[in-house]
PDB file of C-alpha atoms in Angstrom:
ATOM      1  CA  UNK A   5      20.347   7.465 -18.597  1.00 65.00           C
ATOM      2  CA  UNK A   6      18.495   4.515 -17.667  1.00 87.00           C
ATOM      3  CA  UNK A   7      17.205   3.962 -13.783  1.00 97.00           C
ATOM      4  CA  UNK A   8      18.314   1.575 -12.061  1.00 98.00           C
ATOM      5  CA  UNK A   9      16.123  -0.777 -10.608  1.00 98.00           C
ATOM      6  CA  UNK A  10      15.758  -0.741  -6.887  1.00 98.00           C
ATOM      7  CA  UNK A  11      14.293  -4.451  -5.222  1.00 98.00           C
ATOM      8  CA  UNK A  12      13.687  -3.267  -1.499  1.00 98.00           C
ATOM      9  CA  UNK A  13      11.867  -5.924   1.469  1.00 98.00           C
ATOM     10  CA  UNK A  14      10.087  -4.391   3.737  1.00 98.00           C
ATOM     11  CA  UNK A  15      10.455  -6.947   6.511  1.00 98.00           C
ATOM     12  CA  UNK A  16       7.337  -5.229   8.791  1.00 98.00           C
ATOM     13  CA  UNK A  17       7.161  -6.780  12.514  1.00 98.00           C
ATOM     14  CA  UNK A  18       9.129  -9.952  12.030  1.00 98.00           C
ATOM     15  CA  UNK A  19      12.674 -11.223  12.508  1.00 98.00           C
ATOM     16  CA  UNK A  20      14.287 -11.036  16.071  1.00 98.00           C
ATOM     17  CA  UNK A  21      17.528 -10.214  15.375  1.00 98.00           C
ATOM     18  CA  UNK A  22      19.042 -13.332  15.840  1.00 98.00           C
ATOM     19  CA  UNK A  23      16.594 -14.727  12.814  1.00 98.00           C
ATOM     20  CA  UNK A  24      17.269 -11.571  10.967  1.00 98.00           C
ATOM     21  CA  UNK A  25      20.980 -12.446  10.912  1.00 98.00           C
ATOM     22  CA  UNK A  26      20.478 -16.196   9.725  1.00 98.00           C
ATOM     23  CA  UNK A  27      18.145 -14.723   7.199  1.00 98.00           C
ATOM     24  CA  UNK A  28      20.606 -11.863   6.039  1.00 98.00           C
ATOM     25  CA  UNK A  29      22.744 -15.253   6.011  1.00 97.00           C
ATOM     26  CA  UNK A  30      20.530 -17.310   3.936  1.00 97.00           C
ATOM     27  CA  UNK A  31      19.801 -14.687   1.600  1.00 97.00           C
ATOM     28  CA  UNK A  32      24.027 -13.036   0.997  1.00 94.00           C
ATOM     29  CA  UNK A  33      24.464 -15.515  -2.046  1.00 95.00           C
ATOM     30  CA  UNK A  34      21.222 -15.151  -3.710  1.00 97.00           C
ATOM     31  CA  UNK A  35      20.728 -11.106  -3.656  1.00 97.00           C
ATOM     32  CA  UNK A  36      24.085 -10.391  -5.542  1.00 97.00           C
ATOM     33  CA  UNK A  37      23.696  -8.573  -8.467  1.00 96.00           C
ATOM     34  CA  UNK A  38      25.071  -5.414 -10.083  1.00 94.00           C
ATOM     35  CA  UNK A  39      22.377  -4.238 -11.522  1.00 95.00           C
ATOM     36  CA  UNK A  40      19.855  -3.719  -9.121  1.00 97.00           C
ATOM     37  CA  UNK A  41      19.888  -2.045  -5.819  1.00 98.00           C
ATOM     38  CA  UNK A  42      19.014  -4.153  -2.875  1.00 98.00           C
ATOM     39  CA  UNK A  43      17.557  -2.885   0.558  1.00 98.00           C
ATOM     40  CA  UNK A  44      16.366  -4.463   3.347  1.00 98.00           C
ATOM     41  CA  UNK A  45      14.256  -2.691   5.251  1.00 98.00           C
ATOM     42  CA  UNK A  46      13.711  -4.106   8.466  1.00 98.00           C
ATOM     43  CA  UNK A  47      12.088  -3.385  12.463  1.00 98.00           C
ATOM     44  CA  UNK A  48      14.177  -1.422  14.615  1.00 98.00           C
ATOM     45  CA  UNK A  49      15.581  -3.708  17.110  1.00 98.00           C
ATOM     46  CA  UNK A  50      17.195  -5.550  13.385  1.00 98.00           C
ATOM     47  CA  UNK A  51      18.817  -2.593  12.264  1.00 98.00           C
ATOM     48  CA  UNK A  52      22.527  -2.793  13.766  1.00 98.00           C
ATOM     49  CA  UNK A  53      22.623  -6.542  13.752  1.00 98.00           C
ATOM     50  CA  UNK A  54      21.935  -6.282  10.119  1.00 98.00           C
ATOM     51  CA  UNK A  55      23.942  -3.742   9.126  1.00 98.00           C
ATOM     52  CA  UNK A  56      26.510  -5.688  10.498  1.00 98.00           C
ATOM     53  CA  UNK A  57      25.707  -8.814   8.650  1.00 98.00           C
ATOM     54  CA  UNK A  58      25.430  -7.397   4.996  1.00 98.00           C
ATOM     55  CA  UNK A  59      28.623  -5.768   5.808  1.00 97.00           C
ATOM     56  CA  UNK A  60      31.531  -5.843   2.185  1.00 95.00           C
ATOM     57  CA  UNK A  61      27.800  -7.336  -0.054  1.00 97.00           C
ATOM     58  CA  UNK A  62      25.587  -5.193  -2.056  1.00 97.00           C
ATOM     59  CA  UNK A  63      22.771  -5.023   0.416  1.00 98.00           C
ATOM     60  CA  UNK A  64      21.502  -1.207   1.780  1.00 98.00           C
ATOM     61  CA  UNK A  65      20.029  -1.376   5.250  1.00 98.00           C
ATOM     62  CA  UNK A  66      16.814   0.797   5.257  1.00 98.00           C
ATOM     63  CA  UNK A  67      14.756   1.450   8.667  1.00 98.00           C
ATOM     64  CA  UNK A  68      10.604   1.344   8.570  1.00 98.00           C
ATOM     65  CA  UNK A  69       9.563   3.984   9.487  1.00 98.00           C
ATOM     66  CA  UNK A  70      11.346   7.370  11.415  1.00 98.00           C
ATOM     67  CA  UNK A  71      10.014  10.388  13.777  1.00 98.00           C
ATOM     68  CA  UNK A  72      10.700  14.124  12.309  1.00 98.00           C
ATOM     69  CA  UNK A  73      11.947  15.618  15.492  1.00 98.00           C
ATOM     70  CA  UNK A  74      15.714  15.644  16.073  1.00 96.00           C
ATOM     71  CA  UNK A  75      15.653  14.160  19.589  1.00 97.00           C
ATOM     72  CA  UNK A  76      13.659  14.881  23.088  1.00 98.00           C
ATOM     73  CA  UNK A  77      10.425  13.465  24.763  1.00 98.00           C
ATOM     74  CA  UNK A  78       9.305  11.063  22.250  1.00 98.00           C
ATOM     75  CA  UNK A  79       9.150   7.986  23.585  1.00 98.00           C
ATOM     76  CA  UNK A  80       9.195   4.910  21.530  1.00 97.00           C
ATOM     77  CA  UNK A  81      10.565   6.879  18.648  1.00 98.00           C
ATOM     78  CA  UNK A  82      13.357   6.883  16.156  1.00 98.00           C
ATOM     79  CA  UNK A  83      15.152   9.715  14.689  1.00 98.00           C
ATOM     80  CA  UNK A  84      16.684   9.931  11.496  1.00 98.00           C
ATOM     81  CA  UNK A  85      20.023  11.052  13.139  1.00 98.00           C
ATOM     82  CA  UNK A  86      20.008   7.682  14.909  1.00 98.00           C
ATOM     83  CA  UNK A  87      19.605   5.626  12.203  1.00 98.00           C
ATOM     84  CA  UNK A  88      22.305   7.279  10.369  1.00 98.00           C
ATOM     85  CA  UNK A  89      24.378   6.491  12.638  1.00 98.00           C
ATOM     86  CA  UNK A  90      23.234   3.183  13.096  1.00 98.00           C
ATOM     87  CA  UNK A  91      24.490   2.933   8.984  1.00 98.00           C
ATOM     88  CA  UNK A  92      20.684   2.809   7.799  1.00 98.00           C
ATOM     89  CA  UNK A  93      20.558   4.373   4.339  1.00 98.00           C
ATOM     90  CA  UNK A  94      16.781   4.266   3.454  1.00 98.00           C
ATOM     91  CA  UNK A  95      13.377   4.700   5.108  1.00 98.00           C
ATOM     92  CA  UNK A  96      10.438   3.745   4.328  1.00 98.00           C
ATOM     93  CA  UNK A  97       7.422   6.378   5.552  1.00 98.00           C
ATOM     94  CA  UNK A  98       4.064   6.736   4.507  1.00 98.00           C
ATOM     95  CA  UNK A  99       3.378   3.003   4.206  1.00 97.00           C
ATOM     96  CA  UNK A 100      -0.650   2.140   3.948  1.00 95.00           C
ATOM     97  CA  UNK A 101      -0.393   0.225   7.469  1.00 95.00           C
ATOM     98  CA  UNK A 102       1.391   3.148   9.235  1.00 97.00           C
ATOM     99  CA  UNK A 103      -1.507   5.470   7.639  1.00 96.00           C
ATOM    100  CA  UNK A 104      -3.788   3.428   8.435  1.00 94.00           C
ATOM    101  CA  UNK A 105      -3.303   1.995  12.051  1.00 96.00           C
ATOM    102  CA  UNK A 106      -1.048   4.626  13.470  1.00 97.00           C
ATOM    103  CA  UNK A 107      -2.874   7.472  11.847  1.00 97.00           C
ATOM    104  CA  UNK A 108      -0.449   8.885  10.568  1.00 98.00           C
ATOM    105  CA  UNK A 109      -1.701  11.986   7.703  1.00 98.00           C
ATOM    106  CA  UNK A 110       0.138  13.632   4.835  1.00 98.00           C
ATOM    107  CA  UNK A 111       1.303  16.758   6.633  1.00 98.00           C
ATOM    108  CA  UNK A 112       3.030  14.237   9.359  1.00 98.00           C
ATOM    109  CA  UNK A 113       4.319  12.505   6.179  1.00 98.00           C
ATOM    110  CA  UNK A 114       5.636  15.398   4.730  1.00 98.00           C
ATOM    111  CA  UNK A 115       7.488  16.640   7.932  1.00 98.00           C
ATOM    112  CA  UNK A 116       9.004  12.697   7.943  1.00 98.00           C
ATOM    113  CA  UNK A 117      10.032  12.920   4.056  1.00 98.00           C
ATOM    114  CA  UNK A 118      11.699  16.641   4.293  1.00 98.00           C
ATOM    115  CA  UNK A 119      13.625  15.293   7.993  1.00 98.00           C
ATOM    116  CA  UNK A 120      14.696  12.165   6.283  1.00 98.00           C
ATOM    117  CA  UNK A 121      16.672  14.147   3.247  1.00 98.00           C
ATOM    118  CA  UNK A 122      17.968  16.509   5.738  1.00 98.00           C
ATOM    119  CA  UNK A 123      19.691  13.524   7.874  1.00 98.00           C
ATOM    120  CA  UNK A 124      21.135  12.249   4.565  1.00 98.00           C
ATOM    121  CA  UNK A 125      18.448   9.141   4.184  1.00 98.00           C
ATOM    122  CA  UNK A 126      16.577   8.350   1.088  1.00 98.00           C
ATOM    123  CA  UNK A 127      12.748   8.007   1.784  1.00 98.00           C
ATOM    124  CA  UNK A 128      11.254   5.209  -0.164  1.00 98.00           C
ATOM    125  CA  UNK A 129       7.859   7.271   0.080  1.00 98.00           C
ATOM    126  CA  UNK A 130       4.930   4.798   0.144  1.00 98.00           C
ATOM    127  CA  UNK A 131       1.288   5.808  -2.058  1.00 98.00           C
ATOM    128  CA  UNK A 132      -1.926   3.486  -2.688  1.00 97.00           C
ATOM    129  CA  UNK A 133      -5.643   3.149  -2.666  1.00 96.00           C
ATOM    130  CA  UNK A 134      -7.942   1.205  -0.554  1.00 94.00           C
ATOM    131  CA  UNK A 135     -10.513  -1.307  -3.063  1.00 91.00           C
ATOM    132  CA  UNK A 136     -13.082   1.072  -2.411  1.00 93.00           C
ATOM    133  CA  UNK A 137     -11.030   4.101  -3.619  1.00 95.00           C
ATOM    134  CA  UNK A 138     -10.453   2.197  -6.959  1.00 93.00           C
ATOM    135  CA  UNK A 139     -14.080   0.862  -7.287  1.00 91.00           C
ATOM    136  CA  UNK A 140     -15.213   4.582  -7.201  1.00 96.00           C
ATOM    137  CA  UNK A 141     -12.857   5.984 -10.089  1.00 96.00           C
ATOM    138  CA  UNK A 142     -10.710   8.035  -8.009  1.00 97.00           C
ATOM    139  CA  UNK A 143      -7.468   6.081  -7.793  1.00 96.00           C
ATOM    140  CA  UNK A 144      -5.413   8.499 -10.033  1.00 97.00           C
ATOM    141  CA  UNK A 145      -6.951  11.333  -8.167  1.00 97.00           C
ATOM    142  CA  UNK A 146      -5.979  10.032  -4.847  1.00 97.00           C
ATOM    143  CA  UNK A 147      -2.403   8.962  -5.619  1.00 98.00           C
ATOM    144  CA  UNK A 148      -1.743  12.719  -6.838  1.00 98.00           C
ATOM    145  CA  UNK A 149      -3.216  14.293  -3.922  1.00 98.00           C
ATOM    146  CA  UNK A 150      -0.697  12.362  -1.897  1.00 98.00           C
ATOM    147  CA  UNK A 151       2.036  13.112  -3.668  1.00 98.00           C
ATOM    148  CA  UNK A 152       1.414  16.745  -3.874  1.00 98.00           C
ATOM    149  CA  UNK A 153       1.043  16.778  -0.032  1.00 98.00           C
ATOM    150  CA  UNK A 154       3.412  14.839   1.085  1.00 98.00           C
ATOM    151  CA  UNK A 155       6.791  16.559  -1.413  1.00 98.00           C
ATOM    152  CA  UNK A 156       5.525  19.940  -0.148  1.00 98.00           C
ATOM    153  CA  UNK A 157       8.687  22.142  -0.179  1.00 98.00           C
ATOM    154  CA  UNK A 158      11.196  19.340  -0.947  1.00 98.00           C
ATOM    155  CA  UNK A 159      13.120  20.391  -3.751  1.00 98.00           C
ATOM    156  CA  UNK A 160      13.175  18.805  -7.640  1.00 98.00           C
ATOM    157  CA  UNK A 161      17.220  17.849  -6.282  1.00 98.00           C
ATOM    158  CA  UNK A 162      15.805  15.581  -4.169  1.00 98.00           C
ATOM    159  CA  UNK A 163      12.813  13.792  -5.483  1.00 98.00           C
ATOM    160  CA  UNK A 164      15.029  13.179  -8.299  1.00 98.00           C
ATOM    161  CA  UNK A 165      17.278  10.811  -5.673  1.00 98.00           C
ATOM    162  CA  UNK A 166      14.033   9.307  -3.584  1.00 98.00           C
ATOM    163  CA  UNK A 167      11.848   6.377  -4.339  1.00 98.00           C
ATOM    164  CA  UNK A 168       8.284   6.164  -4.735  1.00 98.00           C
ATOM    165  CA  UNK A 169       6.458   3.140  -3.882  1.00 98.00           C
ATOM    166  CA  UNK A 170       2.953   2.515  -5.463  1.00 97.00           C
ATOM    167  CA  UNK A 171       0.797  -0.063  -3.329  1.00 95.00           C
ATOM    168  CA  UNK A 172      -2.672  -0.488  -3.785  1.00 94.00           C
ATOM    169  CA  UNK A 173      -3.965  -1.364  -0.740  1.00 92.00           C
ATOM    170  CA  UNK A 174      -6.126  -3.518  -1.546  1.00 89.00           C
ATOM    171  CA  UNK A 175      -2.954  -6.107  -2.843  1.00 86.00           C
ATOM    172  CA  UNK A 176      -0.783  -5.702   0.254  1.00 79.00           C
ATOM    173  CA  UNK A 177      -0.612  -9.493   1.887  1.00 75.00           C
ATOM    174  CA  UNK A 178      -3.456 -10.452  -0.136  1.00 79.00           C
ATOM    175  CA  UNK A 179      -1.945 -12.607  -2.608  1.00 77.00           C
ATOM    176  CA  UNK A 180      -4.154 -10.446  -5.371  1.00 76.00           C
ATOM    177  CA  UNK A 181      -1.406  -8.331  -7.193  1.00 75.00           C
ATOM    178  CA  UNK A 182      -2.507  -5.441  -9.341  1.00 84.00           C
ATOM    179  CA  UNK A 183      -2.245  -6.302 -13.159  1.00 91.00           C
ATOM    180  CA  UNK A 184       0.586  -5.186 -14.975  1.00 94.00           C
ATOM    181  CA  UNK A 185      -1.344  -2.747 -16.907  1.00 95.00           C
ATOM    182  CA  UNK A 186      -3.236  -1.226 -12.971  1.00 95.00           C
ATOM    183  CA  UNK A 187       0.582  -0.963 -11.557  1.00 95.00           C
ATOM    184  CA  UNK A 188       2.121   0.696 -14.778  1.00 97.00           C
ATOM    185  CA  UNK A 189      -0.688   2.844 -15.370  1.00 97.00           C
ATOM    186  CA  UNK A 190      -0.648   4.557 -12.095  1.00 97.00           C
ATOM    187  CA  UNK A 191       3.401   4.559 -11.987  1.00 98.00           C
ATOM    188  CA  UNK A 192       2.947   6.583 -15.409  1.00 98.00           C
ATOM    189  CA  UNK A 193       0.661   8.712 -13.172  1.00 98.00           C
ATOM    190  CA  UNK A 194       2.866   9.494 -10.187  1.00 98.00           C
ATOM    191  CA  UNK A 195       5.774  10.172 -12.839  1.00 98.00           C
ATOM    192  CA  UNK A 196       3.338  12.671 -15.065  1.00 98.00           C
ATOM    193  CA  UNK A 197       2.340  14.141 -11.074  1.00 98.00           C
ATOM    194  CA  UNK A 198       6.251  14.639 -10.349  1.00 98.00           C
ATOM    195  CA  UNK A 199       6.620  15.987 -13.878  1.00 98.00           C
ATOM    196  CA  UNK A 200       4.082  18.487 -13.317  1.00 98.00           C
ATOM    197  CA  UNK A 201       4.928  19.725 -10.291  1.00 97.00           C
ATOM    198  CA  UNK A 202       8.272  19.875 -10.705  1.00 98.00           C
ATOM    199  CA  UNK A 203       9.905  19.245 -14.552  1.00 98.00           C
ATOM    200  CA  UNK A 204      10.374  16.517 -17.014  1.00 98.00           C
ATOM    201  CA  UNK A 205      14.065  15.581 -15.997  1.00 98.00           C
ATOM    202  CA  UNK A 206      12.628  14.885 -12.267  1.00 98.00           C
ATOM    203  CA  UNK A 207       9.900  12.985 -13.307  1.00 98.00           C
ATOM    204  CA  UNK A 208      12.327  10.699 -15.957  1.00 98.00           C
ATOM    205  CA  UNK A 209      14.957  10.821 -12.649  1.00 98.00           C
ATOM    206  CA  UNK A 210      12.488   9.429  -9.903  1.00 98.00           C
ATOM    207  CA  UNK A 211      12.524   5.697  -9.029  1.00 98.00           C
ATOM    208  CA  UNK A 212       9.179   4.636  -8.519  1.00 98.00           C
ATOM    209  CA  UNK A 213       8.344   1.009  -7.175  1.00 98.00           C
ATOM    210  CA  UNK A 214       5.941  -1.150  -7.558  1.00 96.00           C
ATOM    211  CA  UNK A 215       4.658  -3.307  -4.532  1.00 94.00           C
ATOM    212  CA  UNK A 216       1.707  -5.338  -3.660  1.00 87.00           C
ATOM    213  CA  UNK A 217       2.129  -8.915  -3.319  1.00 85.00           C
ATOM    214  CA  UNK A 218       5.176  -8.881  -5.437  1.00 91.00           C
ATOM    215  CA  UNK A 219       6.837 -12.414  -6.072  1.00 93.00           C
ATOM    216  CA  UNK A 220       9.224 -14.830  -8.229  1.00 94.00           C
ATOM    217  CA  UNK A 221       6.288 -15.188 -10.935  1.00 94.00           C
ATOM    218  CA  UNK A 222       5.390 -11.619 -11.342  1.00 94.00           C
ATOM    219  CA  UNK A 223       8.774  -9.788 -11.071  1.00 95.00           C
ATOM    220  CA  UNK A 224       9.697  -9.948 -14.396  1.00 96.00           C
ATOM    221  CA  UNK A 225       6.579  -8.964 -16.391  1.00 96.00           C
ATOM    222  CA  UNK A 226       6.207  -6.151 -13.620  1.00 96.00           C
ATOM    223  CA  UNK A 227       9.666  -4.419 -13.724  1.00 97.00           C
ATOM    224  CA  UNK A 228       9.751  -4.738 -17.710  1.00 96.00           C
ATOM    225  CA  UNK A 229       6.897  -1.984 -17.376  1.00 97.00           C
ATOM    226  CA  UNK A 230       9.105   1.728 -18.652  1.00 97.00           C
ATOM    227  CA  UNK A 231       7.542   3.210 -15.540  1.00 98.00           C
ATOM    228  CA  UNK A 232       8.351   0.851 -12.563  1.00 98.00           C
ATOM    229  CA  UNK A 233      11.516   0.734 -11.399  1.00 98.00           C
ATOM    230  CA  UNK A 234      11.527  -2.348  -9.306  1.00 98.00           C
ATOM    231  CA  UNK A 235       9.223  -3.874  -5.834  1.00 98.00           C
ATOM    232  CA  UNK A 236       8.845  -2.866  -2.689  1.00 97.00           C
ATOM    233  CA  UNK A 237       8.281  -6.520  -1.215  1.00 97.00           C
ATOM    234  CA  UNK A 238       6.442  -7.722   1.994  1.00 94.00           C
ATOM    235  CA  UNK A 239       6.230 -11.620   2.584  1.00 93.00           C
ATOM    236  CA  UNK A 240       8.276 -12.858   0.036  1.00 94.00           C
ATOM    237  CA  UNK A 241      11.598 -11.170   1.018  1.00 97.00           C
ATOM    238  CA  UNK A 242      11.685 -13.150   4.374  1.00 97.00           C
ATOM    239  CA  UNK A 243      12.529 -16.440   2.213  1.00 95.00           C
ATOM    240  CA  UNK A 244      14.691 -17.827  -0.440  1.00 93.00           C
ATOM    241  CA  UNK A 245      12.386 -16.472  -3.466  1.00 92.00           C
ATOM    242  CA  UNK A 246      13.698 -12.424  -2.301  1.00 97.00           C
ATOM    243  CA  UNK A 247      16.594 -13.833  -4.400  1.00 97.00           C
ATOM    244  CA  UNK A 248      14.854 -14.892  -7.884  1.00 97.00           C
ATOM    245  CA  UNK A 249      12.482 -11.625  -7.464  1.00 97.00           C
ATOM    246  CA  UNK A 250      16.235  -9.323  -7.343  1.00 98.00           C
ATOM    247  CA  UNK A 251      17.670 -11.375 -10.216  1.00 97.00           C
ATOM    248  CA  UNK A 252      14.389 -11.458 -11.923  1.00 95.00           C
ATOM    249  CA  UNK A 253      16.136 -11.515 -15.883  1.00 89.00           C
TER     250      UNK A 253
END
């Protein structure tokens, strides 16, 4: 059976709520479709305004980012109970700027992914390599060494229902975007990782993404690629052009 492509914004510290409605708004007419999945992944303080906006369209409300423990002294956090609640249905963990500023490592990552499943929530799990990682040869090396750490004890059930997103780094925000032939050949790799660790039928289950400075000139060539399943898309979800990037045929 073929995957179904999965188009998901990660809206990252912008929107107050009462932009994120007008922009839920702006957007309700131009992010139909039935055949791709659409998510909007936006800051906390969004999520129950927007939930309530998309309400009756095809839009899934995802949260950015989620805390492992179930509730107590953890101030400034989120559980995944809470955004359940709230109606979020994905979360996005492991992205290159939470890594990166907040610290956060794999075996925090993997205590995030294995919480998130548990609550219900699909993890859009987030993987990439900084421009020195690539320069040096190890890109495929480090992509698999995430991986492995951070779907430590989750089951083949459920990587079969998550997402992967592959970002290199170095084309987050940057307006480079990795060529077709960089971003397929390292989905091929997380999918021939999953496959190994687990079994074929995971690996041809798994929805990985492709994201880095995705946009409405690239979509098409990118997601025609048999090993990426759709974007995981910064700046250019917060306009119009989220729209031609979901109906990218």
């Amino acid at each position: 059976m073929a995957r179904k492509k999965i188009v998901a914004g990660n809206w990252k510290m912008n929107m107050t709520p009462s932009q994120a409605v007008a922009l839920c708004n702006e957007l309700k007419d131009l992010v139909k479709s039935d055949e791709v999945d659409v998510v909007y992944c936006v800051p906390a303080v969004d999520i129950v305004p927007v939930v309530e906006a998309v309400k009756g369209s095809n839009v899934a409300v995802g949260a950015e980012n989620m805390y492992f423990e179930e509730k107590g002294a953890y101030t400034g956090e989120i559980s995944a109970a809470m955004l359940v609640d709230a109606g979020v249905k994905y979360v996005i963990i492991g992205h290159s700027e939470r890594r990166d500023y907040f610290k956060e490592d794999d075996v925090l990552l993997n205590k995030k992914v294995k919480k998130a499943f548990e609550a219900g929530l699909t993890p859009i799990l987030c993987c990439g390599e900084t421009l020195e990682q690539r320069e040096m040869g190890i890109t495929l090396d480090w992509i698999r060494m995430q991986i492995k750490s951070d779907l430590v004890d989750v089951t083949a059930e459920q990587v079969a229902s998550m997402v992967i997103a592959y970002e290199p780094i170095w084309a987050i925000g940057t307006g480079k975007t990795a060529t077709t032939e960089q971003a397929q050949e390292v989905c091929k790799a997380i999918r021939e990782c999953v496959a190994e660790v687990y079994d074929a039928a995971t690996a041809e289950a798994v929805r990985i993404q492709y994201g880095g400075s995705v946009n409405a000139g690239n979509a098409a060539e990118l997601f025609a690629q048999p090993d990426i399943d759709g974007g995981l898309v910064g700046g250019a979800s917060l306009k119009a052009d989220f729209g031609k990037i979901v109906n990218y045929k």
